[in-house]
Amino acid sequence: MGTNSSKDYEQTKEKPLSNVTATLYYLPGRGIADPIRWLLAVGEITFEQKIISTRERFLKLSERQLVFGQLPMLQIDNIEIVQSYTIIRYIAKRANLIGDGPLDELKCDMIVEAVRELVSLAAVAPFHRANDKG
């Protein structure tokens, strides 16, 4: 096996699509990327989603681009952002949805944290059993 040159690295790196403003990488289905999708829509930011549906594709992406080895990842403004709520805060600021000062920003952060808690509860709900009384 030969060594990888920087040209090889750039050719194997996932690239954003040219006809959209942002590209969101996530697993198939719903989850922590939903609030990102919602905010992209509210902010009227065109985006495409690339589904990472195989372990091989995830590992390849993880080696090259995922700073913490986790999805989602958003490519926007020539940067790659990971960590879902960091992505949300960036989109909110970029779309001018964060407010007009510290108090508005605080209220937005409270909403973000409430959504995070709701998404976390919804994600684990299918795995909890109802108490059997019998």
JSON list of N, CA, C and O in Angstrom, two decimals, residues 35-84:
[
{"chain": "A", "resi": 35, "resn": "PRO", "atom": "N", "xyz": [-33.73, 19.01, 15.41]},
{"chain": "A", "resi": 35, "resn": "PRO", "atom": "CA", "xyz": [-33.74, 20.46, 15.68]},
{"chain": "A", "resi": 35, "resn": "PRO", "atom": "C", "xyz": [-32.86, 21.25, 14.70]},
{"chain": "A", "resi": 35, "resn": "PRO", "atom": "O", "xyz": [-33.17, 22.40, 14.40]},
{"chain": "A", "resi": 36, "resn": "ILE", "atom": "N", "xyz": [-31.81, 20.63, 14.19]},
{"chain": "A", "resi": 36, "resn": "ILE", "atom": "CA", "xyz": [-30.97, 21.30, 13.19]},
{"chain": "A", "resi": 36, "resn": "ILE", "atom": "C", "xyz": [-31.78, 21.51, 11.91]},
{"chain": "A", "resi": 36, "resn": "ILE", "atom": "O", "xyz": [-31.77, 22.60, 11.34]},
{"chain": "A", "resi": 37, "resn": "ARG", "atom": "N", "xyz": [-32.46, 20.47, 11.49]},
{"chain": "A", "resi": 37, "resn": "ARG", "atom": "CA", "xyz": [-33.30, 20.57, 10.28]},
{"chain": "A", "resi": 37, "resn": "ARG", "atom": "C", "xyz": [-34.36, 21.66, 10.45]},
{"chain": "A", "resi": 37, "resn": "ARG", "atom": "O", "xyz": [-34.63, 22.45, 9.54]},
{"chain": "A", "resi": 38, "resn": "TRP", "atom": "N", "xyz": [-35.00, 21.68, 11.62]},
{"chain": "A", "resi": 38, "resn": "TRP", "atom": "CA", "xyz": [-36.04, 22.68, 11.88]},
{"chain": "A", "resi": 38, "resn": "TRP", "atom": "C", "xyz": [-35.49, 24.09, 11.77]},
{"chain": "A", "resi": 38, "resn": "TRP", "atom": "O", "xyz": [-36.09, 24.97, 11.17]},
{"chain": "A", "resi": 39, "resn": "LEU", "atom": "N", "xyz": [-34.33, 24.31, 12.39]},
{"chain": "A", "resi": 39, "resn": "LEU", "atom": "CA", "xyz": [-33.76, 25.66, 12.40]},
{"chain": "A", "resi": 39, "resn": "LEU", "atom": "C", "xyz": [-33.26, 26.07, 11.02]},
{"chain": "A", "resi": 39, "resn": "LEU", "atom": "O", "xyz": [-33.39, 27.23, 10.64]},
{"chain": "A", "resi": 40, "resn": "LEU", "atom": "N", "xyz": [-32.72, 25.13, 10.26]},
{"chain": "A", "resi": 40, "resn": "LEU", "atom": "CA", "xyz": [-32.33, 25.44, 8.88]},
{"chain": "A", "resi": 40, "resn": "LEU", "atom": "C", "xyz": [-33.56, 25.89, 8.08]},
{"chain": "A", "resi": 40, "resn": "LEU", "atom": "O", "xyz": [-33.49, 26.86, 7.32]},
{"chain": "A", "resi": 41, "resn": "ALA", "atom": "N", "xyz": [-34.68, 25.20, 8.29]},
{"chain": "A", "resi": 41, "resn": "ALA", "atom": "CA", "xyz": [-35.91, 25.57, 7.58]},
{"chain": "A", "resi": 41, "resn": "ALA", "atom": "C", "xyz": [-36.42, 26.94, 8.03]},
{"chain": "A", "resi": 41, "resn": "ALA", "atom": "O", "xyz": [-36.75, 27.79, 7.19]},
{"chain": "A", "resi": 42, "resn": "VAL", "atom": "N", "xyz": [-36.46, 27.17, 9.33]},
{"chain": "A", "resi": 42, "resn": "VAL", "atom": "CA", "xyz": [-36.92, 28.46, 9.85]},
{"chain": "A", "resi": 42, "resn": "VAL", "atom": "C", "xyz": [-36.02, 29.59, 9.38]},
{"chain": "A", "resi": 42, "resn": "VAL", "atom": "O", "xyz": [-36.49, 30.68, 9.03]},
{"chain": "A", "resi": 43, "resn": "GLY", "atom": "N", "xyz": [-34.71, 29.33, 9.34]},
{"chain": "A", "resi": 43, "resn": "GLY", "atom": "CA", "xyz": [-33.75, 30.33, 8.89]},
{"chain": "A", "resi": 43, "resn": "GLY", "atom": "C", "xyz": [-33.67, 30.47, 7.38]},
{"chain": "A", "resi": 43, "resn": "GLY", "atom": "O", "xyz": [-32.88, 31.26, 6.87]},
{"chain": "A", "resi": 44, "resn": "GLU", "atom": "N", "xyz": [-34.51, 29.70, 6.66]},
{"chain": "A", "resi": 44, "resn": "GLU", "atom": "CA", "xyz": [-34.55, 29.72, 5.21]},
{"chain": "A", "resi": 44, "resn": "GLU", "atom": "C", "xyz": [-33.18, 29.47, 4.59]},
{"chain": "A", "resi": 44, "resn": "GLU", "atom": "O", "xyz": [-32.77, 30.12, 3.63]},
{"chain": "A", "resi": 45, "resn": "ILE", "atom": "N", "xyz": [-32.46, 28.50, 5.17]},
{"chain": "A", "resi": 45, "resn": "ILE", "atom": "CA", "xyz": [-31.15, 28.10, 4.68]},
{"chain": "A", "resi": 45, "resn": "ILE", "atom": "C", "xyz": [-31.34, 26.80, 3.89]},
{"chain": "A", "resi": 45, "resn": "ILE", "atom": "O", "xyz": [-31.78, 25.80, 4.46]},
{"chain": "A", "resi": 46, "resn": "THR", "atom": "N", "xyz": [-31.05, 26.84, 2.60]},
{"chain": "A", "resi": 46, "resn": "THR", "atom": "CA", "xyz": [-31.21, 25.64, 1.79]},
{"chain": "A", "resi": 46, "resn": "THR", "atom": "C", "xyz": [-30.16, 24.62, 2.20]},
{"chain": "A", "resi": 46, "resn": "THR", "atom": "O", "xyz": [-29.01, 24.96, 2.45]},
{"chain": "A", "resi": 47, "resn": "PHE", "atom": "N", "xyz": [-30.59, 23.36, 2.30]},
{"chain": "A", "resi": 47, "resn": "PHE", "atom": "CA", "xyz": [-29.64, 22.33, 2.70]},
{"chain": "A", "resi": 47, "resn": "PHE", "atom": "C", "xyz": [-30.00, 21.00, 2.07]},
{"chain": "A", "resi": 47, "resn": "PHE", "atom": "O", "xyz": [-31.13, 20.77, 1.66]},
{"chain": "A", "resi": 48, "resn": "GLU", "atom": "N", "xyz": [-29.01, 20.17, 2.01]},
{"chain": "A", "resi": 48, "resn": "GLU", "atom": "CA", "xyz": [-29.16, 18.79, 1.56]},
{"chain": "A", "resi": 48, "resn": "GLU", "atom": "C", "xyz": [-28.68, 17.91, 2.69]},
{"chain": "A", "resi": 48, "resn": "GLU", "atom": "O", "xyz": [-27.78, 18.28, 3.44]},
{"chain": "A", "resi": 49, "resn": "GLN", "atom": "N", "xyz": [-29.31, 16.77, 2.85]},
{"chain": "A", "resi": 49, "resn": "GLN", "atom": "CA", "xyz": [-28.86, 15.84, 3.87]},
{"chain": "A", "resi": 49, "resn": "GLN", "atom": "C", "xyz": [-28.17, 14.65, 3.20]},
{"chain": "A", "resi": 49, "resn": "GLN", "atom": "O", "xyz": [-28.70, 14.09, 2.25]},
{"chain": "A", "resi": 50, "resn": "LYS", "atom": "N", "xyz": [-27.01, 14.31, 3.69]},
{"chain": "A", "resi": 50, "resn": "LYS", "atom": "CA", "xyz": [-26.32, 13.11, 3.25]},
{"chain": "A", "resi": 50, "resn": "LYS", "atom": "C", "xyz": [-26.45, 12.07, 4.35]},
{"chain": "A", "resi": 50, "resn": "LYS", "atom": "O", "xyz": [-26.01, 12.30, 5.48]},
{"chain": "A", "resi": 51, "resn": "ILE", "atom": "N", "xyz": [-27.07, 10.96, 4.02]},
{"chain": "A", "resi": 51, "resn": "ILE", "atom": "CA", "xyz": [-27.30, 9.90, 4.99]},
{"chain": "A", "resi": 51, "resn": "ILE", "atom": "C", "xyz": [-26.06, 9.02, 5.08]},
{"chain": "A", "resi": 51, "resn": "ILE", "atom": "O", "xyz": [-25.57, 8.53, 4.07]},
{"chain": "A", "resi": 52, "resn": "ILE", "atom": "N", "xyz": [-25.59, 8.82, 6.28]},
{"chain": "A", "resi": 52, "resn": "ILE", "atom": "CA", "xyz": [-24.45, 7.93, 6.53]},
{"chain": "A", "resi": 52, "resn": "ILE", "atom": "C", "xyz": [-25.06, 6.62, 7.01]},
{"chain": "A", "resi": 52, "resn": "ILE", "atom": "O", "xyz": [-25.38, 6.46, 8.19]},
{"chain": "A", "resi": 53, "resn": "SER", "atom": "N", "xyz": [-25.23, 5.69, 6.08]},
{"chain": "A", "resi": 53, "resn": "SER", "atom": "CA", "xyz": [-26.01, 4.48, 6.38]},
{"chain": "A", "resi": 53, "resn": "SER", "atom": "C", "xyz": [-25.18, 3.22, 6.57]},
{"chain": "A", "resi": 53, "resn": "SER", "atom": "O", "xyz": [-25.74, 2.19, 6.92]},
{"chain": "A", "resi": 54, "resn": "THR", "atom": "N", "xyz": [-23.87, 3.31, 6.37]},
{"chain": "A", "resi": 54, "resn": "THR", "atom": "CA", "xyz": [-23.04, 2.12, 6.58]},
{"chain": "A", "resi": 54, "resn": "THR", "atom": "C", "xyz": [-21.92, 2.42, 7.56]},
{"chain": "A", "resi": 54, "resn": "THR", "atom": "O", "xyz": [-21.48, 3.57, 7.67]},
{"chain": "A", "resi": 55, "resn": "ARG", "atom": "N", "xyz": [-21.51, 1.40, 8.23]},
{"chain": "A", "resi": 55, "resn": "ARG", "atom": "CA", "xyz": [-20.39, 1.55, 9.18]},
{"chain": "A", "resi": 55, "resn": "ARG", "atom": "C", "xyz": [-19.13, 2.01, 8.46]},
{"chain": "A", "resi": 55, "resn": "ARG", "atom": "O", "xyz": [-18.40, 2.86, 8.95]},
{"chain": "A", "resi": 56, "resn": "GLU", "atom": "N", "xyz": [-18.89, 1.48, 7.27]},
{"chain": "A", "resi": 56, "resn": "GLU", "atom": "CA", "xyz": [-17.70, 1.84, 6.50]},
{"chain": "A", "resi": 56, "resn": "GLU", "atom": "C", "xyz": [-17.69, 3.33, 6.16]},
{"chain": "A", "resi": 56, "resn": "GLU", "atom": "O", "xyz": [-16.68, 4.00, 6.29]},
{"chain": "A", "resi": 57, "resn": "ARG", "atom": "N", "xyz": [-18.85, 3.82, 5.72]},
{"chain": "A", "resi": 57, "resn": "ARG", "atom": "CA", "xyz": [-18.93, 5.24, 5.38]},
{"chain": "A", "resi": 57, "resn": "ARG", "atom": "C", "xyz": [-18.74, 6.12, 6.61]},
{"chain": "A", "resi": 57, "resn": "ARG", "atom": "O", "xyz": [-18.07, 7.15, 6.56]},
{"chain": "A", "resi": 58, "resn": "PHE", "atom": "N", "xyz": [-19.33, 5.70, 7.74]},
{"chain": "A", "resi": 58, "resn": "PHE", "atom": "CA", "xyz": [-19.15, 6.45, 8.98]},
{"chain": "A", "resi": 58, "resn": "PHE", "atom": "C", "xyz": [-17.68, 6.48, 9.39]},
{"chain": "A", "resi": 58, "resn": "PHE", "atom": "O", "xyz": [-17.14, 7.52, 9.75]},
{"chain": "A", "resi": 59, "resn": "LEU", "atom": "N", "xyz": [-17.01, 5.33, 9.35]},
{"chain": "A", "resi": 59, "resn": "LEU", "atom": "CA", "xyz": [-15.60, 5.27, 9.75]},
{"chain": "A", "resi": 59, "resn": "LEU", "atom": "C", "xyz": [-14.74, 6.13, 8.84]},
{"chain": "A", "resi": 59, "resn": "LEU", "atom": "O", "xyz": [-13.83, 6.82, 9.32]},
{"chain": "A", "resi": 60, "resn": "LYS", "atom": "N", "xyz": [-15.01, 6.11, 7.56]},
{"chain": "A", "resi": 60, "resn": "LYS", "atom": "CA", "xyz": [-14.25, 6.93, 6.62]},
{"chain": "A", "resi": 60, "resn": "LYS", "atom": "C", "xyz": [-14.46, 8.41, 6.93]},
{"chain": "A", "resi": 60, "resn": "LYS", "atom": "O", "xyz": [-13.50, 9.19, 6.99]},
{"chain": "A", "resi": 61, "resn": "LEU", "atom": "N", "xyz": [-15.71, 8.81, 7.15]},
{"chain": "A", "resi": 61, "resn": "LEU", "atom": "CA", "xyz": [-16.01, 10.20, 7.48]},
{"chain": "A", "resi": 61, "resn": "LEU", "atom": "C", "xyz": [-15.38, 10.57, 8.82]},
{"chain": "A", "resi": 61, "resn": "LEU", "atom": "O", "xyz": [-14.82, 11.66, 8.98]},
{"chain": "A", "resi": 62, "resn": "SER", "atom": "N", "xyz": [-15.43, 9.66, 9.77]},
{"chain": "A", "resi": 62, "resn": "SER", "atom": "CA", "xyz": [-14.87, 9.91, 11.09]},
{"chain": "A", "resi": 62, "resn": "SER", "atom": "C", "xyz": [-13.37, 10.14, 11.04]},
{"chain": "A", "resi": 62, "resn": "SER", "atom": "O", "xyz": [-12.83, 11.03, 11.70]},
{"chain": "A", "resi": 63, "resn": "GLU", "atom": "N", "xyz": [-12.68, 9.34, 10.25]},
{"chain": "A", "resi": 63, "resn": "GLU", "atom": "CA", "xyz": [-11.22, 9.49, 10.10]},
{"chain": "A", "resi": 63, "resn": "GLU", "atom": "C", "xyz": [-10.84, 10.84, 9.51]},
{"chain": "A", "resi": 63, "resn": "GLU", "atom": "O", "xyz": [-9.82, 11.41, 9.88]},
{"chain": "A", "resi": 64, "resn": "ARG", "atom": "N", "xyz": [-11.64, 11.33, 8.61]},
{"chain": "A", "resi": 64, "resn": "ARG", "atom": "CA", "xyz": [-11.28, 12.53, 7.84]},
{"chain": "A", "resi": 64, "resn": "ARG", "atom": "C", "xyz": [-11.84, 13.83, 8.40]},
{"chain": "A", "resi": 64, "resn": "ARG", "atom": "O", "xyz": [-11.20, 14.86, 8.28]},
{"chain": "A", "resi": 65, "resn": "GLN", "atom": "N", "xyz": [-13.07, 13.77, 8.95]},
{"chain": "A", "resi": 65, "resn": "GLN", "atom": "CA", "xyz": [-13.75, 15.03, 9.19]},
{"chain": "A", "resi": 65, "resn": "GLN", "atom": "C", "xyz": [-14.46, 15.19, 10.53]},
{"chain": "A", "resi": 65, "resn": "GLN", "atom": "O", "xyz": [-14.79, 16.31, 10.90]},
{"chain": "A", "resi": 66, "resn": "LEU", "atom": "N", "xyz": [-14.72, 14.14, 11.24]},
{"chain": "A", "resi": 66, "resn": "LEU", "atom": "CA", "xyz": [-15.49, 14.26, 12.47]},
{"chain": "A", "resi": 66, "resn": "LEU", "atom": "C", "xyz": [-14.54, 14.46, 13.65]},
{"chain": "A", "resi": 66, "resn": "LEU", "atom": "O", "xyz": [-13.91, 13.52, 14.11]},
{"chain": "A", "resi": 67, "resn": "VAL", "atom": "N", "xyz": [-14.48, 15.68, 14.13]},
{"chain": "A", "resi": 67, "resn": "VAL", "atom": "CA", "xyz": [-13.52, 16.04, 15.18]},
{"chain": "A", "resi": 67, "resn": "VAL", "atom": "C", "xyz": [-13.66, 15.13, 16.40]},
{"chain": "A", "resi": 67, "resn": "VAL", "atom": "O", "xyz": [-12.67, 14.69, 16.95]},
{"chain": "A", "resi": 68, "resn": "PHE", "atom": "N", "xyz": [-14.87, 14.83, 16.81]},
{"chain": "A", "resi": 68, "resn": "PHE", "atom": "CA", "xyz": [-15.09, 13.99, 17.99]},
{"chain": "A", "resi": 68, "resn": "PHE", "atom": "C", "xyz": [-15.62, 12.61, 17.62]},
{"chain": "A", "resi": 68, "resn": "PHE", "atom": "O", "xyz": [-16.08, 11.87, 18.49]},
{"chain": "A", "resi": 69, "resn": "GLY", "atom": "N", "xyz": [-15.59, 12.26, 16.35]},
{"chain": "A", "resi": 69, "resn": "GLY", "atom": "CA", "xyz": [-16.07, 10.95, 15.92]},
{"chain": "A", "resi": 69, "resn": "GLY", "atom": "C", "xyz": [-17.56, 10.77, 16.07]},
{"chain": "A", "resi": 69, "resn": "GLY", "atom": "O", "xyz": [-18.02, 9.66, 16.29]},
{"chain": "A", "resi": 70, "resn": "GLN", "atom": "N", "xyz": [-18.32, 11.87, 15.97]},
{"chain": "A", "resi": 70, "resn": "GLN", "atom": "CA", "xyz": [-19.76, 11.82, 16.17]},
{"chain": "A", "resi": 70, "resn": "GLN", "atom": "C", "xyz": [-20.48, 12.60, 15.08]},
{"chain": "A", "resi": 70, "resn": "GLN", "atom": "O", "xyz": [-19.95, 13.57, 14.54]},
{"chain": "A", "resi": 71, "resn": "LEU", "atom": "N", "xyz": [-21.70, 12.17, 14.80]},
{"chain": "A", "resi": 71, "resn": "LEU", "atom": "CA", "xyz": [-22.60, 12.91, 13.93]},
{"chain": "A", "resi": 71, "resn": "LEU", "atom": "C", "xyz": [-23.65, 13.56, 14.80]},
{"chain": "A", "resi": 71, "resn": "LEU", "atom": "O", "xyz": [-23.87, 13.10, 15.91]},
{"chain": "A", "resi": 72, "resn": "PRO", "atom": "N", "xyz": [-24.29, 14.61, 14.35]},
{"chain": "A", "resi": 72, "resn": "PRO", "atom": "CA", "xyz": [-24.31, 15.20, 13.04]},
{"chain": "A", "resi": 72, "resn": "PRO", "atom": "C", "xyz": [-23.10, 16.10, 12.77]},
{"chain": "A", "resi": 72, "resn": "PRO", "atom": "O", "xyz": [-22.40, 16.53, 13.69]},
{"chain": "A", "resi": 73, "resn": "MET", "atom": "N", "xyz": [-22.92, 16.39, 11.47]},
{"chain": "A", "resi": 73, "resn": "MET", "atom": "CA", "xyz": [-21.94, 17.38, 11.03]},
{"chain": "A", "resi": 73, "resn": "MET", "atom": "C", "xyz": [-22.63, 18.25, 9.99]},
{"chain": "A", "resi": 73, "resn": "MET", "atom": "O", "xyz": [-23.39, 17.75, 9.16]},
{"chain": "A", "resi": 74, "resn": "LEU", "atom": "N", "xyz": [-22.38, 19.55, 10.06]},
{"chain": "A", "resi": 74, "resn": "LEU", "atom": "CA", "xyz": [-22.94, 20.49, 9.10]},
{"chain": "A", "resi": 74, "resn": "LEU", "atom": "C", "xyz": [-21.79, 21.19, 8.39]},
{"chain": "A", "resi": 74, "resn": "LEU", "atom": "O", "xyz": [-20.89, 21.73, 9.03]},
{"chain": "A", "resi": 75, "resn": "GLN", "atom": "N", "xyz": [-21.82, 21.15, 7.05]},
{"chain": "A", "resi": 75, "resn": "GLN", "atom": "CA", "xyz": [-20.89, 21.93, 6.25]},
{"chain": "A", "resi": 75, "resn": "GLN", "atom": "C", "xyz": [-21.64, 23.17, 5.79]},
{"chain": "A", "resi": 75, "resn": "GLN", "atom": "O", "xyz": [-22.68, 23.08, 5.14]},
{"chain": "A", "resi": 76, "resn": "ILE", "atom": "N", "xyz": [-21.10, 24.34, 6.17]},
{"chain": "A", "resi": 76, "resn": "ILE", "atom": "CA", "xyz": [-21.73, 25.61, 5.83]},
{"chain": "A", "resi": 76, "resn": "ILE", "atom": "C", "xyz": [-20.67, 26.69, 5.90]},
{"chain": "A", "resi": 76, "resn": "ILE", "atom": "O", "xyz": [-19.77, 26.63, 6.76]},
{"chain": "A", "resi": 77, "resn": "ASP", "atom": "N", "xyz": [-20.73, 27.65, 4.99]},
{"chain": "A", "resi": 77, "resn": "ASP", "atom": "CA", "xyz": [-19.79, 28.77, 5.00]},
{"chain": "A", "resi": 77, "resn": "ASP", "atom": "C", "xyz": [-18.32, 28.31, 4.99]},
{"chain": "A", "resi": 77, "resn": "ASP", "atom": "O", "xyz": [-17.48, 28.89, 5.67]},
{"chain": "A", "resi": 78, "resn": "ASN", "atom": "N", "xyz": [-18.04, 27.25, 4.26]},
{"chain": "A", "resi": 78, "resn": "ASN", "atom": "CA", "xyz": [-16.69, 26.70, 4.14]},
{"chain": "A", "resi": 78, "resn": "ASN", "atom": "C", "xyz": [-16.11, 26.20, 5.46]},
{"chain": "A", "resi": 78, "resn": "ASN", "atom": "O", "xyz": [-14.89, 26.18, 5.63]},
{"chain": "A", "resi": 79, "resn": "ILE", "atom": "N", "xyz": [-16.99, 25.83, 6.40]},
{"chain": "A", "resi": 79, "resn": "ILE", "atom": "CA", "xyz": [-16.53, 25.23, 7.65]},
{"chain": "A", "resi": 79, "resn": "ILE", "atom": "C", "xyz": [-17.32, 23.95, 7.91]},
{"chain": "A", "resi": 79, "resn": "ILE", "atom": "O", "xyz": [-18.39, 23.75, 7.34]},
{"chain": "A", "resi": 80, "resn": "GLU", "atom": "N", "xyz": [-16.78, 23.11, 8.75]},
{"chain": "A", "resi": 80, "resn": "GLU", "atom": "CA", "xyz": [-17.46, 21.88, 9.17]},
{"chain": "A", "resi": 80, "resn": "GLU", "atom": "C", "xyz": [-17.68, 21.98, 10.66]},
{"chain": "A", "resi": 80, "resn": "GLU", "atom": "O", "xyz": [-16.74, 22.14, 11.43]},
{"chain": "A", "resi": 81, "resn": "ILE", "atom": "N", "xyz": [-18.95, 21.88, 11.05]},
{"chain": "A", "resi": 81, "resn": "ILE", "atom": "CA", "xyz": [-19.31, 22.04, 12.46]},
{"chain": "A", "resi": 81, "resn": "ILE", "atom": "C", "xyz": [-19.88, 20.71, 12.96]},
{"chain": "A", "resi": 81, "resn": "ILE", "atom": "O", "xyz": [-20.73, 20.11, 12.31]},
{"chain": "A", "resi": 82, "resn": "VAL", "atom": "N", "xyz": [-19.40, 20.28, 14.11]},
{"chain": "A", "resi": 82, "resn": "VAL", "atom": "CA", "xyz": [-19.96, 19.11, 14.78]},
{"chain": "A", "resi": 82, "resn": "VAL", "atom": "C", "xyz": [-20.50, 19.57, 16.14]},
{"chain": "A", "resi": 82, "resn": "VAL", "atom": "O", "xyz": [-20.28, 20.70, 16.54]},
{"chain": "A", "resi": 83, "resn": "GLN", "atom": "N", "xyz": [-21.18, 18.66, 16.83]},
{"chain": "A", "resi": 83, "resn": "GLN", "atom": "CA", "xyz": [-21.86, 18.92, 18.09]},
{"chain": "A", "resi": 83, "resn": "GLN", "atom": "C", "xyz": [-23.17, 19.65, 17.79]},
{"chain": "A", "resi": 83, "resn": "GLN", "atom": "O", "xyz": [-23.19, 20.81, 17.38]},
{"chain": "A", "resi": 84, "resn": "SER", "atom": "N", "xyz": [-24.26, 18.96, 17.99]},
{"chain": "A", "resi": 84, "resn": "SER", "atom": "CA", "xyz": [-25.57, 19.41, 17.52]},
{"chain": "A", "resi": 84, "resn": "SER", "atom": "C", "xyz": [-25.97, 20.80, 18.03]},
{"chain": "A", "resi": 84, "resn": "SER", "atom": "O", "xyz": [-26.49, 21.61, 17.27]}
]
